[in-house]
Each structure stands twice: as C-alpha cells, then as structure tokens.
Amino acid sequence: METNLSRPESVFAIDCVILGFDEGELKTLLVKRNEEPFKDYWTLPGCLVVDQYESIDAAAARVLYSLTGLEGAYMEQFYTYADVVRHADGRVVSVAYYAMVRLEDTRQSQLIASYTRNAAWVPVAEIAGLAFDHMIILEKVLKKVRRKVLYHPIAFELLPVKFTLTQLQNLYEVILNKKLDKRNFRKKILHYRILKDLNEKQKDVSYRAAKLFKFDKKKYVAMSENDNLIPALSEGEGVAV
Amino acid sequence: METNLSRPESVFAIDCVILGFDEGELKTLLVKRNEEPFKDYWTLPGCLVVDQYESIDAAAARVLYSLTGLEGAYMEQFYTYADVVRHADGRVVSVAYYAMVRLEDTRQSQLIASYTRNAAWVPVAEIAGLAFDHMIILEKVLKKVRRKVLYHPIAFELLPVKFTLTQLQNLYEVILNKKLDKRNFRKKILHYRILKDLNEKQKDVSYRAAKLFKFDKKKYVAMSENDNLIPALSEGEGVAV
DNA sequence: ATATAGTGTGTATTAATTACCCTAAATACT
DNA sequence: AGTATTTAGGGTAATTAATACACACTATAT
C-alpha cells in the first residue's frame, strides 16, 4: 500500500554489535561519543547511510571495516529500531547488526581505530550502560547469540582458526554463562564430525600441549544441506518437563 | 558515528506477511496492485510510514488492522530491506513483519477489506511470484516459521482457541511439510503440559467427536521463565549424525 | 627429580526418540 | 436395529542421546 509521497528518501542509521573473545572474556567494540547528546558515553559503533545506492549490508560492513580493518567477518542483520530520536529535528530509523570477529585478526588495525576514534574492546560483563538505546540492543544481541550458538556454529567465528577443545569449551561456557562437563562436551562435539583434527599441537605452552582442531565448514555444510543446524551443544537445553 | 545531516527524516515502508491456517492449508493475505510498477501483481500488504511519531510496531499493527480488523494478534518484526527501488526518485527502506492470525476471527472484516482493497487469502503453496522482492520475503518468513514452530508455541496462534490434537498435528504437518506419527506426537505434546484439557468435545462432526484442548499460556510461561522454549516438536530435528 | 598445570579418556544410569496397529466411539445410511 | 464409515485414542519395545562422575598421563619449569 503506497501513498504518493513526493520525495521519499531513505536516510537511516546502522548500529553494530561487534563481538570478540579475548582473555577468556566476551568483548564488544565500543566508541566514545564526544558530542551531545550522551557526550562521553560509550555507544555501539555505527554510521548514517545517506547514499541512496549503498545497501544496508554494505553499510554495516563499512562500519566493521572502518573500525577493525576486517572484511568478510560473520555479520548478520539483527533488528530495526525507530523509537530513538537522535536529532532534534527528526528520528532516524536504525538497523542493528551484529558481527563475530577473531580478535587476533584485528590487532594492528584495531589499534589505529582505537587511536583515532576512541574505540575500545570492552568485556560485555562490565558494561553497565550505553548511550541511546544501545544497552537494550546489546542485551538483545547477547540473548540471540546465546541461543543461536546452540544450533549454529557461529561460535567458531570468535576463535582462532586453529583451536583446542578446551578453548572451544571455554568459549561456550563464557557465552552460555554456565559450566560444561569436559568429557560430555568433547564426546558431543566430536560426534558431530564438524571438527577437523589437524594432527598438530599447541606450541609455547608451559604444560602438556593440546591437540589443535579447526572447524570443518565443508563437512558441516554437507551434513546440514538445508538448514545449517547442529543439535544443542549445551546440557540442559529446553524446558525441563 | 553520526555526521551532521541537515534534515534526517525517516520515511520507511512496512511489509507484512500475514499467515493463517484454513481448510488444511497455510495461507497468506495478499493485495493486488493496481498501479505501475507491477500492476496487477500480488504484493504483501504494507504501508508507508511518514508520521515521525508512529513507531514501526504501531505501523505494522495498523497494516494488520486495516486488512483484518484484528488487534493484538501475534506479530514479530522480521527483517529490513533496502534494495528495492519502488519510486523513481529514491529507494525506501522497508521493514518486514510477519503475523500469525486466527482466520476464524477475521471473517467479517476480511470480507470488507477484500471488497475494497482487492485482498485475498492465498495458499502459500500456490504462490509462484509476487511484486517487488516480496516472494523472497515470504520464503524467508516461511523458513523462519518452520524453524520457530519447533521451539516456540507460535503455531497455536493459527488455530481456534479450542482445538483437537488432530487439528494441531495437521497444522504442524502443514507447516513442516512432513507427516508426523500420531501416537508419538500426542505423547510428546501432552508431556510438555502446555495444553489444557477442556473436558469438552467437538460438536457437529459426523464421526466420533474428539476432545478439545486449549494452549495453556500461564503454564507455558511459568515453565520457561527465561526463554519461552519448548523442545522440538518434530521428529528428526537437527542433523543426523 | 619433582612440582605444576592442563590434557585426555570410559562407563553406567536415565531420559528421549522412534517405529509400529488395532479397538472404541460416534454418526450416517438402509 | 443393524451395518458401514470415519476418526479418536492409546502402549511397548528398541534405539539413541544425555547425564553424572574421577583419575592417570604428559609436557614443561625449577
């Protein structure tokens, strides 16, 4: 149903929850504002999209790239908000995305971004409040990721390409905020046959080195032709009946 | 990251996939266009949102109400699209919603809407193409609903308030496009304890009348305080390993 | 050589999933 | 009244998945 509006125009904003895993913590990349409103508050990184020919996905990718130098990381459109008035003379609809990045890949460029734009990786557990409605967006993303991680292998996007089973388990424990049983976790994840044993071991650890694995995307895609689903990785998923 | 744009303005569109279940089929409410482009094509119902103070959700609810007379039906924001140019002089970002409605509730008003606006309930299985990118939106919604129905009780939104187990099973079979075993289905759904046995039977059927149940929302919410999840209702969920 | 820190493994129990068919009940028809 | 028709409703055995649980091994550092 369209009315005849003289000059419909799409000016909209992107907000981006960029998640990373570092030092046993889930972190997100925040930017400090230096103008009102919310001067000196942390915000989710974002941008205004004015160009009529830039797609939403491209704009979100641009935000990610400008802060981290990364291209091709896992990104997904998430939710669209229109309730926040940012500018005195009108609201801007904003489309939220979330991205999952390997922090190791961002080292150099992230430092640059941090220097010029006052950006920082902040452990999500320590974030108490953000500008605008960004805290709500962040919490909603975390809720979604906690669920999605149970049936879709997005968690691997946060780990180094080569990882140990313990690292993987730690990541799941942090995301789900819950301890998992080591033997059961290993049994389960190995039964899915979505990991490739690299026949390599960790180096430079001061204890017994663990075997390295990588996520076997080919096998995974072949297995789940339709839907890209894996069964629940967590214990006690679902409702107790 | 905001630039200083002189007059940011949110003009955006809503598109709405309205699903119903009728005569054993999943149907969606479509509207026939009577102007170019895509004259005489079916489209998803929608509207342009010009009012700076109408929320996205309210606009979506307005679309639903204007076509069906329904308020308070299940609706969920779904995905946002910006790639479609509808007006020669600029694209309009459009936010897609889907709604699940009880077709029985719409009988009168739907006829009115149908008369004035050339709207019709069309079985989704028979829809081959739609105007704009609406076919893509519809397919994506169906994919989402097929998945969501496995862990969230949205299917009940499509059934009459009082229903039989056979009706419920038929609905699942239609949504999932797959036969389910009667005994296993009943065992499972009853074990969840989210149905209330009404101790009533069907009337005016020309065979043995079945017991009527209703969805027990209170019990359901109590059970799944956190997440509103129910385990999989389908057989063979997940990846075969 | 010894302390330290993390790796890697198996089994028994319980719960969930699957495959599989016949009798009971209500109405329609003659 | 009797019979045909149509759908409702229920149980069990076999398989598979989920859980709870503890100790010996290995590599390095001192």
Coordinates of C-alpha atoms (C1' of nucleotides) in Angstrom, one line a residue:
Chain A
M1 CA 0.0 0.0 0.0
E2 CA 1.8 3.1 -1.0
T3 CA 0.7 6.7 -0.9
N4 CA 2.2 9.1 -3.3
L5 CA 4.8 10.9 -1.4
S6 CA 6.7 13.5 -3.3
R7 CA 10.2 12.7 -2.3
P8 CA 10.6 9.5 -0.3
E9 CA 14.2 9.2 0.8
S10 CA 16.0 6.7 2.9
V11 CA 18.3 8.1 5.4
F12 CA 18.9 5.6 8.1
A13 CA 21.5 4.6 10.6
I14 CA 23.5 1.4 11.3
D15 CA 24.4 0.2 14.7
C16 CA 26.7 -2.6 15.1
V17 CA 27.4 -5.0 17.9
I18 CA 30.9 -6.4 17.2
L19 CA 31.7 -9.3 19.4
G20 CA 35.1 -10.8 20.1
F21 CA 36.6 -13.3 22.5
D22 CA 39.8 -12.4 24.3
E23 CA 41.4 -13.5 27.5
G24 CA 38.5 -15.7 28.4
E25 CA 36.0 -12.9 28.1
L26 CA 33.4 -11.9 25.6
K27 CA 34.0 -8.4 24.5
T28 CA 32.4 -5.8 22.3
L29 CA 33.8 -2.9 20.5
L30 CA 32.5 0.5 21.7
V31 CA 33.1 4.0 20.7
K32 CA 33.1 7.0 23.0
R33 CA 31.0 9.9 21.9
N34 CA 32.4 13.4 22.0
E35 CA 29.3 15.4 21.4
E36 CA 25.9 15.9 22.9
P37 CA 23.6 14.2 23.5
F38 CA 25.3 11.5 25.5
K39 CA 28.6 13.2 25.4
D40 CA 31.3 10.9 26.9
Y41 CA 29.1 7.9 26.9
W42 CA 30.1 4.7 25.1
T43 CA 28.0 3.8 22.1
L44 CA 27.8 1.0 19.6
P45 CA 29.7 1.8 16.5
G46 CA 27.5 2.9 13.7
C47 CA 27.0 5.3 10.8
L48 CA 24.4 7.2 8.9
V49 CA 23.6 5.9 5.5
V50 CA 22.9 8.8 3.1
D51 CA 24.0 7.3 -0.1
Q52 CA 20.9 6.0 -1.9
Y53 CA 22.9 3.3 -3.5
E54 CA 24.7 1.8 -0.6
S55 CA 22.9 -1.4 0.6
I56 CA 22.3 -1.9 4.3
D57 CA 24.6 -4.8 4.4
A58 CA 27.3 -2.8 2.7
A59 CA 26.9 0.0 5.2
A60 CA 27.2 -2.4 8.1
A61 CA 30.3 -4.0 6.5
R62 CA 31.7 -0.5 6.2
V63 CA 31.3 0.2 9.9
L64 CA 33.1 -3.0 10.7
Y65 CA 35.9 -2.3 8.3
S66 CA 36.4 1.2 9.4
L67 CA 37.0 0.1 13.0
T68 CA 38.7 -3.2 12.6
G69 CA 40.1 -3.4 9.1
L70 CA 38.2 -6.6 8.7
E71 CA 36.3 -7.7 5.7
G72 CA 34.2 -10.9 5.3
A73 CA 33.7 -11.5 9.0
Y74 CA 30.5 -13.1 10.2
M75 CA 27.7 -10.4 10.2
E76 CA 24.0 -10.7 10.5
Q77 CA 21.3 -8.2 10.4
F78 CA 19.5 -8.2 13.7
Y79 CA 16.7 -5.8 14.4
T80 CA 15.5 -2.4 13.3
Y81 CA 14.7 0.4 15.8
A82 CA 12.8 3.6 15.2
D83 CA 11.9 4.9 18.6
V84 CA 15.0 6.8 19.4
V85 CA 15.2 10.4 18.5
R86 CA 18.8 11.3 17.9
H87 CA 18.5 14.5 16.2
A88 CA 16.3 17.3 17.4
D89 CA 14.6 17.6 14.0
G90 CA 13.5 14.1 13.4
R91 CA 14.1 10.4 14.3
V92 CA 16.3 8.2 12.3
V93 CA 15.5 4.6 11.8
S94 CA 18.4 2.5 12.7
V95 CA 19.2 -1.0 11.6
A96 CA 21.2 -3.1 14.1
Y97 CA 23.7 -5.7 13.1
Y98 CA 26.0 -8.0 15.0
A99 CA 29.3 -9.3 13.9
M100 CA 31.5 -12.1 15.3
V101 CA 35.2 -11.5 14.7
R102 CA 38.5 -13.1 15.5
L103 CA 40.2 -10.7 17.8
E104 CA 43.6 -11.9 16.7
D105 CA 42.9 -10.7 13.2
T106 CA 42.3 -7.1 14.3
R107 CA 45.4 -6.4 16.3
Q108 CA 47.0 -3.8 14.1
S109 CA 44.1 -2.0 12.5
Q110 CA 42.2 -2.0 15.8
L111 CA 44.9 -0.1 17.4
I112 CA 44.7 2.5 14.7
A113 CA 41.0 2.8 15.0
S114 CA 41.3 3.0 18.7
Y115 CA 43.7 5.8 18.5
T116 CA 41.8 7.9 16.1
R117 CA 38.3 7.2 17.2
N118 CA 38.5 6.5 20.8
A119 CA 37.3 2.9 20.4
A120 CA 37.8 0.1 22.8
W121 CA 37.1 -3.6 23.3
V122 CA 35.0 -3.8 26.5
P123 CA 34.1 -7.0 28.3
V124 CA 30.3 -7.3 27.9
A125 CA 30.1 -8.3 31.5
E126 CA 31.4 -5.0 32.6
I127 CA 29.1 -2.8 30.5
A128 CA 26.5 -1.1 32.7
G129 CA 25.0 1.5 30.4
L130 CA 25.4 2.9 26.9
A131 CA 24.2 5.9 25.0
F132 CA 20.7 5.9 23.4
D133 CA 19.0 2.6 23.4
H134 CA 22.3 0.7 22.8
M135 CA 22.3 -1.2 26.0
I136 CA 19.0 -2.7 25.0
I137 CA 20.3 -3.6 21.6
L138 CA 23.4 -5.2 23.1
E139 CA 21.4 -7.3 25.5
K140 CA 19.1 -8.5 22.8
V141 CA 22.1 -9.5 20.7
L142 CA 23.6 -11.4 23.5
K143 CA 20.4 -13.2 24.1
K144 CA 20.2 -14.1 20.5
V145 CA 23.8 -15.2 20.3
R146 CA 23.3 -17.4 23.4
R147 CA 20.5 -19.2 21.7
K148 CA 22.0 -19.3 18.2
V149 CA 25.3 -20.8 19.4
L150 CA 23.3 -23.9 20.4
Y151 CA 22.3 -24.9 16.9
H152 CA 24.6 -22.9 14.5
P153 CA 28.3 -22.9 14.5
I154 CA 28.8 -19.2 14.9
A155 CA 31.0 -19.6 18.0
F156 CA 33.9 -20.7 15.8
E157 CA 34.0 -17.2 14.3
L158 CA 35.3 -15.9 17.6
L159 CA 38.2 -18.4 17.9
P160 CA 41.5 -18.6 16.2
V161 CA 41.3 -20.8 13.1
K162 CA 43.2 -23.4 15.0
F163 CA 41.9 -24.1 18.5
T164 CA 41.9 -26.7 21.2
L165 CA 38.9 -28.4 22.6
T166 CA 39.4 -26.7 25.9
Q167 CA 39.4 -23.3 24.2
L168 CA 36.2 -24.1 22.5
Q169 CA 34.6 -25.3 25.7
N170 CA 35.7 -22.1 27.5
L171 CA 34.1 -20.1 24.8
Y172 CA 30.8 -21.9 25.1
E173 CA 31.0 -21.6 28.8
V174 CA 31.5 -17.9 28.6
I175 CA 28.8 -17.3 26.1
L176 CA 26.3 -19.5 27.9
N177 CA 27.5 -18.4 31.3
K178 CA 27.5 -21.9 32.6
K179 CA 30.0 -24.7 33.3
L180 CA 30.0 -27.6 31.0
D181 CA 31.3 -31.1 31.7
K182 CA 34.6 -31.7 29.9
R183 CA 34.0 -35.3 28.9
N184 CA 30.5 -34.8 27.7
F185 CA 31.4 -31.7 25.8
R186 CA 34.2 -33.4 23.9
K187 CA 32.1 -36.5 23.2
K188 CA 29.3 -34.4 21.8
I189 CA 31.3 -32.0 19.7
L190 CA 33.4 -34.8 18.2
H191 CA 30.3 -36.8 17.4
Y192 CA 29.0 -34.0 15.2
R193 CA 32.0 -34.5 13.0
I194 CA 32.3 -30.9 12.2
L195 CA 35.8 -30.5 13.5
K196 CA 38.9 -31.5 11.6
D197 CA 41.7 -32.9 13.7
L198 CA 44.9 -31.1 12.5
N199 CA 47.3 -33.6 14.0
E200 CA 49.1 -30.6 15.4
K201 CA 49.8 -29.5 18.9
Q202 CA 49.9 -26.2 20.6
K203 CA 53.3 -24.6 20.9
D204 CA 54.8 -22.4 23.6
V205 CA 52.6 -23.5 26.4
S206 CA 54.3 -24.4 29.7
Y207 CA 52.4 -27.6 30.2
R208 CA 51.2 -30.5 28.2
A209 CA 50.3 -29.2 24.7
A210 CA 46.8 -29.9 23.5
K211 CA 45.7 -31.0 20.0
L212 CA 44.6 -28.4 17.6
F213 CA 41.4 -28.6 15.6
K214 CA 39.7 -26.5 13.0
F215 CA 36.0 -26.1 12.1
D216 CA 35.3 -28.1 9.0
K217 CA 32.9 -26.0 7.1
K218 CA 32.7 -28.3 4.1
K219 CA 31.6 -31.2 6.2
Y220 CA 29.2 -29.1 8.1
V221 CA 27.5 -27.7 5.1
A222 CA 27.3 -31.1 3.5
M223 CA 25.7 -32.5 6.6
S224 CA 23.1 -29.9 7.0
E225 CA 22.3 -29.2 3.4
N226 CA 19.1 -27.5 4.3
D227 CA 19.3 -25.6 7.4
N228 CA 22.8 -25.4 8.8
L229 CA 21.7 -26.8 12.1
I230 CA 23.5 -28.6 14.7
P231 CA 21.9 -30.1 17.7
A232 CA 22.2 -28.4 21.1
L233 CA 25.7 -28.1 22.4
S234 CA 24.7 -27.1 25.9
E235 CA 23.5 -29.5 28.5
G236 CA 20.0 -29.0 29.8
E237 CA 18.7 -27.2 26.7
G238 CA 15.0 -26.7 26.5
V239 CA 12.4 -27.0 29.2
A240 CA 12.6 -29.5 31.9
V241 CA 9.3 -31.5 31.9
Chain B
M1 CA 29.0 7.6 14.3
E2 CA 26.8 10.3 13.1
T3 CA 27.5 13.0 10.6
N4 CA 25.7 16.3 10.8
L5 CA 22.9 15.9 8.3
S6 CA 20.7 18.9 7.9
R7 CA 17.3 17.2 7.9
P8 CA 17.4 13.5 8.7
E9 CA 14.0 12.1 8.1
S10 CA 12.5 8.7 8.5
V11 CA 10.3 7.7 5.7
F12 CA 10.1 4.0 5.5
A13 CA 7.7 1.2 4.5
I14 CA 6.2 -1.7 6.2
D15 CA 5.6 -5.1 4.5
C16 CA 3.6 -7.7 6.3
V17 CA 3.4 -11.4 5.9
I18 CA 0.1 -12.3 7.5
L19 CA -0.3 -16.1 7.9
G20 CA -3.5 -18.0 8.6
F21 CA -4.5 -21.7 8.6
D22 CA -7.7 -22.7 6.8
E23 CA -9.0 -25.8 5.2
G24 CA -5.8 -27.6 6.0
E25 CA -3.7 -25.1 4.2
L26 CA -1.3 -22.4 5.3
K27 CA -2.4 -19.1 3.7
T28 CA -1.2 -15.6 3.5
L29 CA -3.1 -12.4 2.9
L30 CA -2.1 -10.7 -0.4
V31 CA -3.2 -7.5 -2.1
K32 CA -3.4 -6.9 -5.8
R33 CA -1.7 -3.8 -7.1
N34 CA -3.5 -1.5 -9.5
E35 CA -0.7 0.8 -10.5
E36 CA 2.7 0.5 -12.0
P37 CA 5.2 -0.8 -11.4
F38 CA 4.0 -4.4 -11.0
K39 CA 0.4 -3.5 -11.9
D40 CA -1.9 -6.5 -11.3
Y41 CA 0.7 -8.4 -9.4
W42 CA 0.0 -9.6 -5.9
T43 CA 2.0 -8.0 -3.1
L44 CA 2.4 -8.3 0.6
P45 CA 0.2 -5.8 2.4
G46 CA 2.1 -2.8 3.6
C47 CA 2.2 0.9 4.1
L48 CA 4.4 3.9 4.0
V49 CA 5.3 5.4 7.4
V50 CA 5.5 9.2 7.1
D51 CA 4.4 10.2 10.6
Q52 CA 7.6 10.9 12.6
Y53 CA 5.9 9.7 15.8
E54 CA 4.4 6.4 14.7
S55 CA 6.6 3.5 15.9
I56 CA 7.4 0.7 13.5
D57 CA 5.5 -1.8 15.5
A58 CA 2.5 0.5 15.5
A59 CA 2.7 0.9 11.8
A60 CA 2.8 -2.8 11.3
A61 CA -0.2 -3.2 13.6
R62 CA -2.0 -0.6 11.6
V63 CA -1.5 -2.6 8.4
L64 CA -2.8 -5.8 10.0
Y65 CA -5.8 -3.9 11.5
S66 CA -6.7 -2.2 8.2
L67 CA -6.9 -5.5 6.4
T68 CA -8.3 -7.9 9.0
G69 CA -9.8 -5.7 11.8
L70 CA -7.6 -7.6 14.2
E71 CA -5.7 -6.1 17.1
G72 CA -3.3 -7.9 19.4
A73 CA -2.5 -10.8 17.1
Y74 CA 0.9 -12.3 17.2
M75 CA 3.3 -10.1 15.3
E76 CA 7.1 -10.0 15.1
Q77 CA 9.5 -7.8 13.3
F78 CA 11.4 -9.9 10.8
Y79 CA 13.9 -8.3 8.5
T80 CA 14.7 -5.0 6.9
Y81 CA 15.2 -4.5 3.2
A82 CA 16.6 -1.5 1.4
D83 CA 17.5 -2.8 -2.0
V84 CA 14.2 -2.3 -3.7
V85 CA 13.6 0.9 -5.6
R86 CA 9.8 1.5 -5.6
H87 CA 9.7 5.1 -6.5
A88 CA 11.6 6.5 -9.4
D89 CA 13.2 9.2 -7.2
G90 CA 14.6 7.1 -4.4
R91 CA 14.6 3.9 -2.6
V92 CA 12.5 3.3 0.5
V93 CA 13.8 1.1 3.3
S94 CA 11.1 -1.4 4.2
V95 CA 10.8 -3.3 7.4
A96 CA 9.1 -6.7 7.1
Y97 CA 6.9 -8.2 9.8
Y98 CA 5.0 -11.4 10.0
A99 CA 1.8 -12.0 11.8
M100 CA 0.0 -15.2 12.8
V101 CA -3.7 -14.8 12.9
R102 CA -6.8 -17.0 13.7
L103 CA -8.6 -17.0 10.4
E104 CA -11.9 -17.5 12.2
D105 CA -11.5 -14.2 13.8
T106 CA -11.3 -12.3 10.6
R107 CA -14.3 -13.5 8.7
Q108 CA -16.4 -10.3 8.6
S109 CA -13.8 -7.6 8.4
Q110 CA -11.7 -9.6 6.0
L111 CA -14.6 -9.6 3.6
I112 CA -14.9 -5.8 3.8
A113 CA -11.2 -5.5 3.2
S114 CA -11.3 -7.9 0.4
Y115 CA -14.1 -6.0 -1.3
T116 CA -12.5 -2.5 -1.0
R117 CA -8.9 -3.4 -1.5
N118 CA -8.8 -6.4 -3.6
A119 CA -7.2 -8.6 -0.9
A120 CA -7.3 -12.4 -0.7
W121 CA -6.1 -15.2 1.4
V122 CA -3.9 -17.3 -0.9
P123 CA -2.5 -20.7 0.0
V124 CA 1.3 -20.2 0.2
A125 CA 1.9 -23.4 -1.7
E126 CA 0.2 -21.8 -4.7
I127 CA 2.1 -18.6 -4.7
A128 CA 4.6 -18.6 -7.6
G129 CA 5.6 -14.9 -7.7
L130 CA 4.9 -11.6 -6.1
A131 CA 5.7 -8.0 -6.9
F132 CA 9.0 -6.4 -5.8
D133 CA 11.1 -8.7 -3.6
H134 CA 8.1 -9.9 -1.8
M135 CA 8.5 -13.5 -2.8
I136 CA 11.9 -13.6 -1.2
I137 CA 10.5 -12.1 1.9
L138 CA 7.6 -14.6 2.0
E139 CA 10.0 -17.5 1.6
K140 CA 12.3 -16.2 4.3
V141 CA 9.4 -15.9 6.7
L142 CA 8.2 -19.4 6.0
K143 CA 11.7 -20.7 6.6
K144 CA 11.8 -18.9 9.9
V145 CA 8.3 -20.0 11.0
R146 CA 9.2 -23.6 10.1
R147 CA 12.1 -23.4 12.5
K148 CA 10.5 -21.3 15.2
V149 CA 7.5 -23.6 15.5
L150 CA 9.8 -26.2 16.8
Y151 CA 10.8 -24.4 19.9
H152 CA 8.2 -21.7 20.4
P153 CA 4.4 -22.2 20.6
I154 CA 3.5 -19.8 17.8
A155 CA 1.6 -22.4 15.9
F156 CA -1.3 -22.1 18.4
E157 CA -1.8 -18.6 17.1
L158 CA -3.2 -20.0 13.9
L159 CA -5.7 -22.4 15.5
P160 CA -9.0 -21.7 17.0
V161 CA -8.8 -21.2 20.7
K162 CA -10.3 -24.7 21.3
F163 CA -8.7 -27.3 19.1
T164 CA -8.3 -31.1 18.9
L165 CA -5.0 -32.9 18.9
T166 CA -5.6 -33.9 15.3
Q167 CA -6.0 -30.4 14.3
L168 CA -2.8 -29.4 16.0
Q169 CA -1.0 -32.2 14.4
N170 CA -2.3 -31.3 11.0
L171 CA -1.1 -27.8 11.4
Y172 CA 2.4 -28.9 12.3
E173 CA 2.4 -31.3 9.4
V174 CA 1.4 -28.5 7.0
I175 CA 3.9 -26.0 8.4
L176 CA 6.7 -28.6 8.4
N177 CA 5.6 -30.2 5.2
K178 CA 6.1 -33.7 6.7
K179 CA 3.9 -36.4 8.2
L180 CA 4.2 -37.0 11.9
D181 CA 3.3 -40.1 13.8
K182 CA 0.1 -39.7 15.7
R183 CA 1.0 -41.6 18.8
N184 CA 4.4 -40.0 19.2
F185 CA 3.0 -36.5 18.5
R186 CA 0.4 -36.9 21.2
K187 CA 2.7 -38.4 23.7
K188 CA 5.1 -35.5 23.2
I189 CA 2.8 -32.6 23.1
L190 CA 1.0 -33.9 26.2
H191 CA 4.2 -34.4 28.1
Y192 CA 5.0 -30.7 27.7
R193 CA 2.0 -29.9 29.8
I194 CA 1.3 -26.8 27.9
L195 CA -2.2 -27.9 26.8
K196 CA -5.3 -27.6 29.0
D197 CA -7.8 -30.4 28.6
L198 CA -11.1 -28.6 28.4
N199 CA -13.2 -31.8 29.1
E200 CA -15.3 -30.8 26.1
K201 CA -15.8 -32.5 22.8
Q202 CA -16.3 -31.3 19.3
K203 CA -19.8 -30.7 18.2
D204 CA -21.4 -31.1 14.7
V205 CA -19.0 -33.6 13.3
S206 CA -20.3 -36.7 11.5
Y207 CA -18.0 -39.1 13.3
R208 CA -16.6 -39.7 16.7
A209 CA -16.0 -36.3 18.4
A210 CA -12.6 -35.5 19.6
K211 CA -11.6 -33.9 22.9
L212 CA -10.9 -30.2 22.8
F213 CA -7.8 -28.5 24.3
K214 CA -6.5 -25.1 24.6
F215 CA -3.0 -23.7 24.9
D216 CA -2.2 -23.0 28.5
K217 CA -0.2 -19.9 28.3
K218 CA 0.2 -19.5 32.0
K219 CA 1.7 -22.9 32.5
Y220 CA 3.9 -22.4 29.5
V221 CA 5.3 -19.1 30.7
A222 CA 5.8 -20.5 34.2
M223 CA 7.7 -23.4 32.8
S224 CA 10.0 -21.5 30.6
E225 CA 10.6 -18.4 32.7
N226 CA 13.7 -17.4 30.9
D227 CA 13.4 -18.2 27.3
N228 CA 10.0 -19.4 26.2
L229 CA 11.4 -22.5 24.7
I230 CA 9.8 -25.9 24.2
P231 CA 11.8 -28.8 22.9
A232 CA 11.5 -29.9 19.3
L233 CA 8.1 -31.0 18.3
S234 CA 9.1 -32.5 15.1
E235 CA 10.7 -35.9 14.7
G236 CA 14.1 -36.0 13.3
E237 CA 15.0 -32.5 14.2
G238 CA 18.6 -31.5 13.9
V239 CA 21.3 -33.2 11.9
A240 CA 21.5 -36.9 11.7
V241 CA 25.0 -37.9 12.9
Chain C
dA1 C1' 63.7 -35.4 40.3
dT2 C1' 59.9 -33.3 41.4
dA3 C1' 56.2 -29.9 41.3
dT4 C1' 52.8 -27.9 38.3
dA5 C1' 49.2 -27.3 35.2
dG6 C1' 46.3 -28.8 31.9
dT7 C1' 45.2 -32.9 28.6
dG8 C1' 42.6 -36.8 27.6
dT9 C1' 39.7 -40.7 28.4
dG10 C1' 35.0 -44.6 29.7
dT11 C1' 31.0 -46.5 31.8
dA12 C1' 26.7 -47.0 34.0
dT13 C1' 22.2 -44.7 34.5
dT14 C1' 18.5 -42.2 32.9
dA15 C1' 15.7 -39.9 29.7
dA16 C1' 14.1 -39.1 25.0
dT17 C1' 13.1 -40.7 20.4
dT18 C1' 11.5 -43.7 17.2
dA19 C1' 8.8 -47.4 14.9
dC20 C1' 4.7 -49.7 14.8
dC21 C1' -1.7 -51.1 14.6
dC22 C1' -5.8 -52.1 16.5
dT23 C1' -10.1 -51.2 19.1
dA24 C1' -13.5 -47.8 20.6
dA25 C1' -16.9 -44.3 19.6
dA26 C1' -19.9 -41.6 17.2
dT27 C1' -22.7 -40.7 13.3
dA28 C1' -24.9 -41.9 8.6
dC29 C1' -27.3 -44.9 5.9
dT30 C1' -30.5 -48.7 4.9
Chain D
dA1 C1' -32.0 -52.2 14.6
dG2 C1' -28.0 -53.3 12.1
dT3 C1' -24.2 -52.2 9.5
dA4 C1' -20.9 -49.3 7.3
dT5 C1' -18.0 -45.4 7.7
dT6 C1' -14.9 -42.3 9.7
dT7 C1' -12.0 -40.6 13.0
dA8 C1' -10.3 -40.9 18.0
dG9 C1' -7.3 -42.7 21.2
dG10 C1' -3.9 -45.5 23.3
dG11 C1' 1.2 -48.7 24.7
dT12 C1' 5.5 -51.1 24.3
dA13 C1' 10.0 -52.5 22.9
dA14 C1' 14.3 -51.0 20.7
dT15 C1' 17.5 -47.4 19.9
dT16 C1' 19.7 -43.3 20.7
dA17 C1' 21.0 -39.3 23.3
dA18 C1' 22.1 -37.1 27.8
dT19 C1' 23.9 -37.0 32.1
dA20 C1' 26.9 -37.7 36.2
dC21 C1' 31.2 -38.8 37.6
dA22 C1' 37.4 -39.2 38.7
dC23 C1' 41.9 -40.3 37.6
dA24 C1' 46.2 -41.2 35.1
dC25 C1' 49.2 -39.1 31.6
dT26 C1' 52.4 -35.6 29.5
dA27 C1' 54.9 -31.7 28.9
dT28 C1' 57.4 -28.0 30.8
dA29 C1' 59.7 -25.3 34.6
dT30 C1' 62.5 -25.3 38.5

